Short mmCIF file of C-alpha atoms and ligand atoms in Angstrom, two decimals:
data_model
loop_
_atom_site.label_atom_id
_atom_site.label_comp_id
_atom_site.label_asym_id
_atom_site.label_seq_id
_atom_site.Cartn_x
_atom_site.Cartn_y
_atom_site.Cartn_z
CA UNK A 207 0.00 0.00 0.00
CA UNK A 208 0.92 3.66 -0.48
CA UNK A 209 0.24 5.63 2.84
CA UNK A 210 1.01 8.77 3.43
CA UNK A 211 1.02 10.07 7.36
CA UNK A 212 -0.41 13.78 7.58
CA UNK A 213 2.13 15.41 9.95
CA UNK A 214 3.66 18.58 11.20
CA UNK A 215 7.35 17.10 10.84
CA UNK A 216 8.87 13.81 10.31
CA UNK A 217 10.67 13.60 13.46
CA UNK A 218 8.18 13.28 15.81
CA UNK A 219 8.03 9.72 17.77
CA UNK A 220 4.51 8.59 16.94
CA UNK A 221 5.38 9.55 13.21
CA UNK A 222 8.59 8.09 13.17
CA UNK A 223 7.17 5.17 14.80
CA UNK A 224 3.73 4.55 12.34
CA UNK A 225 6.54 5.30 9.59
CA UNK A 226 8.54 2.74 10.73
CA UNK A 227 5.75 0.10 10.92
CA UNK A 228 4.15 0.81 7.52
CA UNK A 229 7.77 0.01 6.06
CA UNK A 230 8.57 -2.95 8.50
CA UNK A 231 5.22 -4.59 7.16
CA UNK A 232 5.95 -3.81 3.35
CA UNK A 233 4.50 -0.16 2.03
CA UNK A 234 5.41 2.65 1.03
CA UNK A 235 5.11 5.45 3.50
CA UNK A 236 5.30 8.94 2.83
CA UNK A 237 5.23 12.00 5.89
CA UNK A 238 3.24 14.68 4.36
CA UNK A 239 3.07 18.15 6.32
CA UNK A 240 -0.71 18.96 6.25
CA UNK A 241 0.69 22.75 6.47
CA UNK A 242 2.38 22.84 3.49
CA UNK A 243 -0.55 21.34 1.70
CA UNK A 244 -2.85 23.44 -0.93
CA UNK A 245 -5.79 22.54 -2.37
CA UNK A 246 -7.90 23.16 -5.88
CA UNK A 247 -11.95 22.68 -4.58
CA UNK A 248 -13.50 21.38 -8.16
CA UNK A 249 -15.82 18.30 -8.45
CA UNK A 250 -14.04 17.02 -11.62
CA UNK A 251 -10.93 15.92 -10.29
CA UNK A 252 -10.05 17.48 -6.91
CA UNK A 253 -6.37 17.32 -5.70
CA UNK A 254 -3.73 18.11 -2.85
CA UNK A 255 -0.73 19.74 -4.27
CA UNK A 256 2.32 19.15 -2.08
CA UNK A 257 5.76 20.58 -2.45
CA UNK A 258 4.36 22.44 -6.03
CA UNK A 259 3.49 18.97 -7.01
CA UNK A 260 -0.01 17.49 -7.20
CA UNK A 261 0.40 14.24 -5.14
CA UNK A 262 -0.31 10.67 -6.82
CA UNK A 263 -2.89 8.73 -5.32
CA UNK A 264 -2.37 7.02 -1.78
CA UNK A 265 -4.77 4.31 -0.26
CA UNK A 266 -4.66 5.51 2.66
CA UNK A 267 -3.80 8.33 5.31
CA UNK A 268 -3.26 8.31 9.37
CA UNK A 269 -3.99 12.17 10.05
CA UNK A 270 -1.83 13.03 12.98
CA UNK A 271 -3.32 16.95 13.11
CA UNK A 272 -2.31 19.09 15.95
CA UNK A 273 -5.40 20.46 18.01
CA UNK A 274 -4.13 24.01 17.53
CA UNK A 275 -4.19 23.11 13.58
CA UNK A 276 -7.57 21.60 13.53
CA UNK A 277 -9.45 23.83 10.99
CA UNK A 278 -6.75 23.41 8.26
CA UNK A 279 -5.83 20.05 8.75
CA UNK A 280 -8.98 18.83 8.54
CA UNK A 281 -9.73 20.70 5.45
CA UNK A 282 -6.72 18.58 4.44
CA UNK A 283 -7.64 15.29 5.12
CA UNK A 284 -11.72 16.02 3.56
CA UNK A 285 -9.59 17.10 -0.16
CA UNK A 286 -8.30 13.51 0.79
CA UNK A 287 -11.51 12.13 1.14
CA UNK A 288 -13.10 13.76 -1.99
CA UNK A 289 -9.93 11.82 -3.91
CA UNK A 290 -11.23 8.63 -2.19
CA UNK A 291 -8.73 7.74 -0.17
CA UNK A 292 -9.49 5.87 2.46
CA UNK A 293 -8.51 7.97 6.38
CA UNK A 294 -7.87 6.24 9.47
CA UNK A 295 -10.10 9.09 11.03
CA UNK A 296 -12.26 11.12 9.16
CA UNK A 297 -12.11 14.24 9.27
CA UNK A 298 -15.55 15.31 10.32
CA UNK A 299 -14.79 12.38 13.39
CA UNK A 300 -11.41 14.64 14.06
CA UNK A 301 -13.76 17.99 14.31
CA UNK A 302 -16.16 16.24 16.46
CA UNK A 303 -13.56 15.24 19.48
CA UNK A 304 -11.76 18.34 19.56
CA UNK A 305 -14.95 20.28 20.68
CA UNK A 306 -15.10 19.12 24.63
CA UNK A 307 -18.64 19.70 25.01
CA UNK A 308 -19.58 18.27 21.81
CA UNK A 309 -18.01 15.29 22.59
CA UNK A 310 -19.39 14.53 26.25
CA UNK A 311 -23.32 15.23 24.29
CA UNK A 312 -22.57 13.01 21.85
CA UNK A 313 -21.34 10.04 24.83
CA UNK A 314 -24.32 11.08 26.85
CA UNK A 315 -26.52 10.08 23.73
CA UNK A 316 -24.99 7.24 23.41
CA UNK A 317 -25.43 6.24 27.33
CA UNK A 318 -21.99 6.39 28.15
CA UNK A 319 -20.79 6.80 31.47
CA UNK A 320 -19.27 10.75 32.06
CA UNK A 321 -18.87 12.70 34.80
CA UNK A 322 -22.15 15.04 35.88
CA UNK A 323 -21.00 18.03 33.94
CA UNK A 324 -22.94 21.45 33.26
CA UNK A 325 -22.23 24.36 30.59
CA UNK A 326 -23.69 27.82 30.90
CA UNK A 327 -22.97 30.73 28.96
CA UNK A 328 -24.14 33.91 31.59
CA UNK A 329 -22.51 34.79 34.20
CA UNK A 330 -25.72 35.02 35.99
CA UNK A 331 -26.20 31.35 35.82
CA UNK A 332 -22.84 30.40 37.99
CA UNK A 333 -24.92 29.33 41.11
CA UNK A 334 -27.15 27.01 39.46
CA UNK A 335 -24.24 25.51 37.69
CA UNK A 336 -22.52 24.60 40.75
CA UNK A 337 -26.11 23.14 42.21
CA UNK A 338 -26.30 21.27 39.24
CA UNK A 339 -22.99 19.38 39.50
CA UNK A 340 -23.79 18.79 43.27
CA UNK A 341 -21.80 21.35 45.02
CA UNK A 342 -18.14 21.54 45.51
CA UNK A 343 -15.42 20.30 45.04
CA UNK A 344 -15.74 20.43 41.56
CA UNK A 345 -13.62 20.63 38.30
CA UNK A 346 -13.80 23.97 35.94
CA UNK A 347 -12.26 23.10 32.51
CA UNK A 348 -11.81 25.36 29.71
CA UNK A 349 -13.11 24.12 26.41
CA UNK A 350 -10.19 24.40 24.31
CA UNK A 351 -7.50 23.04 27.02
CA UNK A 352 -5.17 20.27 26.13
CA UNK A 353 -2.54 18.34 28.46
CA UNK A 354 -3.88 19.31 31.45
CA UNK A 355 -3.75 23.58 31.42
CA UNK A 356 -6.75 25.20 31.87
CA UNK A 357 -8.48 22.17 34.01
CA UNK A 358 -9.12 23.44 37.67
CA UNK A 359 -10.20 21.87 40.98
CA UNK A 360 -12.36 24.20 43.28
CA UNK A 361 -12.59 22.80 46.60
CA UNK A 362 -15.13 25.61 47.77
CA UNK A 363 -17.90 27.49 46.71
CA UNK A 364 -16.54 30.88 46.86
CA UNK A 365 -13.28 29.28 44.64
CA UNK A 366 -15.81 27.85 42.19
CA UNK A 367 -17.51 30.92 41.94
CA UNK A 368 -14.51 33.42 41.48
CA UNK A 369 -12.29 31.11 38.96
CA UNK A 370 -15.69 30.87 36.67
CA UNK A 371 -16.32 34.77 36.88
CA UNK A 372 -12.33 35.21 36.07
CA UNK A 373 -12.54 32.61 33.12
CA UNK A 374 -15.75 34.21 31.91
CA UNK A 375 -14.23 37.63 31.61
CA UNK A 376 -12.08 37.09 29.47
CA UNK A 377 -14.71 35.41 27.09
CA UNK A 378 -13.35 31.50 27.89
CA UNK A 379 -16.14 28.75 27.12
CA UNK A 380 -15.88 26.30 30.33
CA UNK A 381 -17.70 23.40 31.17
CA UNK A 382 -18.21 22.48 35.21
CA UNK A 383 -17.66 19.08 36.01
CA UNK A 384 -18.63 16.28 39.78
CA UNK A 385 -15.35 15.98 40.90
CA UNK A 386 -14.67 12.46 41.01
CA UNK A 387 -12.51 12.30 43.58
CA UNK A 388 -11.87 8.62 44.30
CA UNK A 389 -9.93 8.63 40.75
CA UNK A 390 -7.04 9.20 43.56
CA UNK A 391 -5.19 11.50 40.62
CA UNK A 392 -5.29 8.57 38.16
CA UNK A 393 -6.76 7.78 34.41
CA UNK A 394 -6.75 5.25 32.31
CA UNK A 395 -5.93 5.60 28.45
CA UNK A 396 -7.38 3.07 26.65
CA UNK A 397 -6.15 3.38 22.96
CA UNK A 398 -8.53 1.92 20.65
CA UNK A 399 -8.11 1.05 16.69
CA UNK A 400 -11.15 -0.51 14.80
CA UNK A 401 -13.21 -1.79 17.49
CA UNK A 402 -10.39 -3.29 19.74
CA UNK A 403 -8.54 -1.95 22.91
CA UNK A 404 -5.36 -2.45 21.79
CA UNK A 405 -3.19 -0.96 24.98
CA UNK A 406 -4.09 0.82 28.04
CA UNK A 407 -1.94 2.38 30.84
CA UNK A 408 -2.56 3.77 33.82
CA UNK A 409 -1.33 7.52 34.50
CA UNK A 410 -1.01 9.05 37.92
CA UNK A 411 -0.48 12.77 38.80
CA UNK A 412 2.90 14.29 41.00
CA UNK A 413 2.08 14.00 44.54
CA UNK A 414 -1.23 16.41 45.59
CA UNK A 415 -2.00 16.84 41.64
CA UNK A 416 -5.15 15.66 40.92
CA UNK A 417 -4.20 15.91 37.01
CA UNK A 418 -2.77 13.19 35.61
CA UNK A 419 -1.49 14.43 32.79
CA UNK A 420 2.46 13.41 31.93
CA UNK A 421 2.80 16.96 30.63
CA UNK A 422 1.76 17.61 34.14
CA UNK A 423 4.53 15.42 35.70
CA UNK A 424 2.57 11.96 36.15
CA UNK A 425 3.55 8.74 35.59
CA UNK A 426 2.11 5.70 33.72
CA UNK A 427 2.29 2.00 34.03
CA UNK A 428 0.21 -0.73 31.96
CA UNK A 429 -3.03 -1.93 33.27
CA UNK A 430 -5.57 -4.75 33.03
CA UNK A 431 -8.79 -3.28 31.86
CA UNK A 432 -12.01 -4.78 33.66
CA UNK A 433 -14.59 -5.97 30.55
CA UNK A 434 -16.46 -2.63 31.57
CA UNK A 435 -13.68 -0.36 31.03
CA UNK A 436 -13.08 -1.82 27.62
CA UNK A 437 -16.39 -1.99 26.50
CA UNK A 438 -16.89 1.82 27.68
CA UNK A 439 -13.78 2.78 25.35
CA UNK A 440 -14.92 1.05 22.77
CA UNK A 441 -18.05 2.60 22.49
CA UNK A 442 -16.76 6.00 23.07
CA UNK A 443 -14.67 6.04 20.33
CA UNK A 444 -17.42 4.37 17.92
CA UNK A 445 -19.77 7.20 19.54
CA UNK A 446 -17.18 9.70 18.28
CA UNK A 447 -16.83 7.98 14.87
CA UNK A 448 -12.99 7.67 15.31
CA UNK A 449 -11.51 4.08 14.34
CA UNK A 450 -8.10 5.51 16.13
CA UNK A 451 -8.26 7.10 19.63
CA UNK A 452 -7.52 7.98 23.21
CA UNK A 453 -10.04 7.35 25.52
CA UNK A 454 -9.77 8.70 29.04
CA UNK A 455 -11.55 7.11 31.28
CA UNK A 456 -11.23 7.92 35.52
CA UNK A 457 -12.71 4.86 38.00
CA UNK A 458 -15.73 6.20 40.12
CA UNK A 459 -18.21 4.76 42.24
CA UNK A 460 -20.77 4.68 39.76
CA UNK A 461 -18.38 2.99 37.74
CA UNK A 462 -16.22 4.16 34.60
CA UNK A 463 -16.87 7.61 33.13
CA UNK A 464 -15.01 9.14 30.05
CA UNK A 465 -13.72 12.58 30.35
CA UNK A 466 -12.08 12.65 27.03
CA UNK A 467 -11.69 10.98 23.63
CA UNK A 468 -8.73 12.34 21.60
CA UNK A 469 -8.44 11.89 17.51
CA UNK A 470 -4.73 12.29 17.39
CA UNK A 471 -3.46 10.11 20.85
CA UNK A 472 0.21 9.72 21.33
CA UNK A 473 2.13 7.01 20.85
CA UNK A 474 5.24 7.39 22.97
CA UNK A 475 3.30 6.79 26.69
CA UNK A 476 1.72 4.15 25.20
CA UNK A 477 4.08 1.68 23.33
CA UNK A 478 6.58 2.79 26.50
CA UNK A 479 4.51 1.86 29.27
CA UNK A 480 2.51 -1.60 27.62
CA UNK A 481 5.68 -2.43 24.83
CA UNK A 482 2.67 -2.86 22.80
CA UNK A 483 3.54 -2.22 19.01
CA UNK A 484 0.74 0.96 18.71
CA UNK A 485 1.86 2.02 15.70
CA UNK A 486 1.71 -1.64 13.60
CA UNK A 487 -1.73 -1.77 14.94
CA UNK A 488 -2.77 0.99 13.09
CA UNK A 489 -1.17 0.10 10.08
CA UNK A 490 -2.70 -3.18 10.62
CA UNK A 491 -6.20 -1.72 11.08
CA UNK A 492 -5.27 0.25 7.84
CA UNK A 493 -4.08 -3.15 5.72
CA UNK A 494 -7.67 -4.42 6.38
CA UNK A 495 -9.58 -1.61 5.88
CA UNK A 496 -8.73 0.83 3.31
CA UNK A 497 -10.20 0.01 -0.41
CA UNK A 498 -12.52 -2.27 1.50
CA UNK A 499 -14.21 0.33 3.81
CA UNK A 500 -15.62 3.25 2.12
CA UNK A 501 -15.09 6.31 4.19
CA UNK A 502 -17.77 7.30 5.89
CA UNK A 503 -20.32 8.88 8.38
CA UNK A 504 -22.97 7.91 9.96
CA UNK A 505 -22.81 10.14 13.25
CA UNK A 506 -25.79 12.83 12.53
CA UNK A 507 -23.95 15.33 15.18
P1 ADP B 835 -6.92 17.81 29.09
O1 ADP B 835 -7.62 17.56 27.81
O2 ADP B 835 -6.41 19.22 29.21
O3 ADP B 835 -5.92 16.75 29.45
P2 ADP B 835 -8.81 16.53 30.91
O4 ADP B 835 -10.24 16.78 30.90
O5 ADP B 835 -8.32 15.24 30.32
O6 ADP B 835 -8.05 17.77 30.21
O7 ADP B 835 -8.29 16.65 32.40
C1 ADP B 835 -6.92 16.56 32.79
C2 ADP B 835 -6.76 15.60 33.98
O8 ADP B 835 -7.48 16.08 35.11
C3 ADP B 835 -7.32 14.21 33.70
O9 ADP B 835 -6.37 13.40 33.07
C4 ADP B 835 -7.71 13.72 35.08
O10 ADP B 835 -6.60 13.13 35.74
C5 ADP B 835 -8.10 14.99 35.80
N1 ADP B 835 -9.57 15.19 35.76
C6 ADP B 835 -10.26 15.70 34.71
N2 ADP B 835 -11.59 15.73 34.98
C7 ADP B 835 -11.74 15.25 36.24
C8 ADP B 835 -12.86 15.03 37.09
N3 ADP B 835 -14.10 15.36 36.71
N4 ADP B 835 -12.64 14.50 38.32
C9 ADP B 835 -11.39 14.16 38.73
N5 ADP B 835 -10.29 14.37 37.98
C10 ADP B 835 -10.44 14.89 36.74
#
């Protein structure tokens, strides 16, 4: 097969590594910056010119598109699916996860477990927000955060109150979250391709950080998911429309409950803490898909 990896540079460890695989298992693997890709919109014969060149056809793409590069890069990877090439994520699927609140509707449809979380707009409608989560402490996240920043714990109400007044001045959307706090500072990521957990570690935040990010200074370690947990991350990421993803999932009383699904999940935790090969997975999921699999759909949200 000819696949080409959409990525910001060829150096990075999860491209290196899905580079690496594709070759190891017999294709041809090209590392295309997304950035440096332009695009003629007909509906005779639409192409991706790359490098001044229009590029030849490839069976298939693995998007890796940053979250600060989401509107281009996904304009990127649609021109690849009006050629017909077949996308490890689509790219209405990548739109879809990197919208917080979006995503935690579309599990809620779907009956997934998520933390009780509210979303208000006004000012004026702080109080009932913090009623409707059940009181403090509670977790304040801003929409657009990633690795951690802009994801608060209020322990009071007066602290709820004040950080959601300071974020809404300056015009930040936030969502208001139960703080589940017998997670202990720990999350599981669960990465799923096709309709398989195919690695999950554990990640556990600094001592007193109740973020578990590794940007944050936690650590991971591989874990045995219970049938639950692996269903739940399944279905998240089939709920999101993503064949490849993240899925963050925190242990509470009332059993698991997703906080996040992510389109573009890392590889390096991953492979490092389960010595799973990741990245032949995906080409794997790619091998048995693409030209078989038409892209496609069928999430109405
Ligand atoms: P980001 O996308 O910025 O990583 P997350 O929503 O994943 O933001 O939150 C970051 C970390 O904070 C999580 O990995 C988790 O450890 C912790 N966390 C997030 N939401 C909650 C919550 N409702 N209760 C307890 N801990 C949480």
């Amino acid at each position: 097969m000819k696949i080409a990896i959409l990525s910001r540079s060829a150096t990075l460890y999860s491209t290196q590594r899905l580079q690496a695989a594709g070759v190891e298992r017999g294709h041809e693997v090209h590392v295309i910056d997304y950035l440096r890709c332009y695009m003629n919109i007909t509906s005779h014969k639409p192409l991706v010119i790359y490098q001044g060149k229009p590029l030849e056809k490839f069976d298939a793409i693995v998007p890796r598109i940053g979250a600060s590069k989401t509107f281009y890069g996904t304009a990127v990877v649609r021109q690849f699916e009006m050629m017909g090439v077949f996308t490890a994520n689509s790219s209405q699927a990548i739109s879809r996860s990197r919208d917080k609140l979006r995503c935690l509707q579309l599990l809620a449809k779907k009956g997934i477990g998520l933390p009780v979380t509210g979303f208000a707009h006004s000012p004026k409608d702080i109080e009932s927000l913090i009623d409707i989560v059940g009181g403090p402490p509670l977790v304040i996240k801003v929409l657009e955060g990633t690795q951690g920043i802009g994801v608060v714990l209020a322990e009071s109400h007066q602290a709820a109150k004040s950080v959601m007044e300071a974020f809404r001045g300056i015009d930040a959307n936030i969502l208001v979250q139960e703080f589940i706090k017998e997670a202990g500072g720990m999350d599981i990521r669960c990465f799923v391709v096709g309709d398989k957990v195919v690695a999950a570690m554990k990640r556990q935040g600094a001592a007193g950080e109740f973020r578990s990010n590794l940007h944050r200074g936690g650590t991971s370690e591989k874990i045995k998911l219970t049938p639950e947990e692996r269903s739940t991350a399944v279905r998240a990421a089939k709920a999101m429309g993503l064949n490849v993803a993240g899925v963050d999932i925190l242990r509470s009383n009332h059993g698991p409950v997703v906080i996040e699904v992510n389109s573009s999940p890392g590889l390096k935790g991953i492979e490092a803490a389960t010595q799973q090969d990741v990245a032949g997975k995906i080409i794997e999921f790619l091998e048995k898909n693409a030209g078989l699999v038409k892209n496609g759909d069928r999430c109405q949200y």
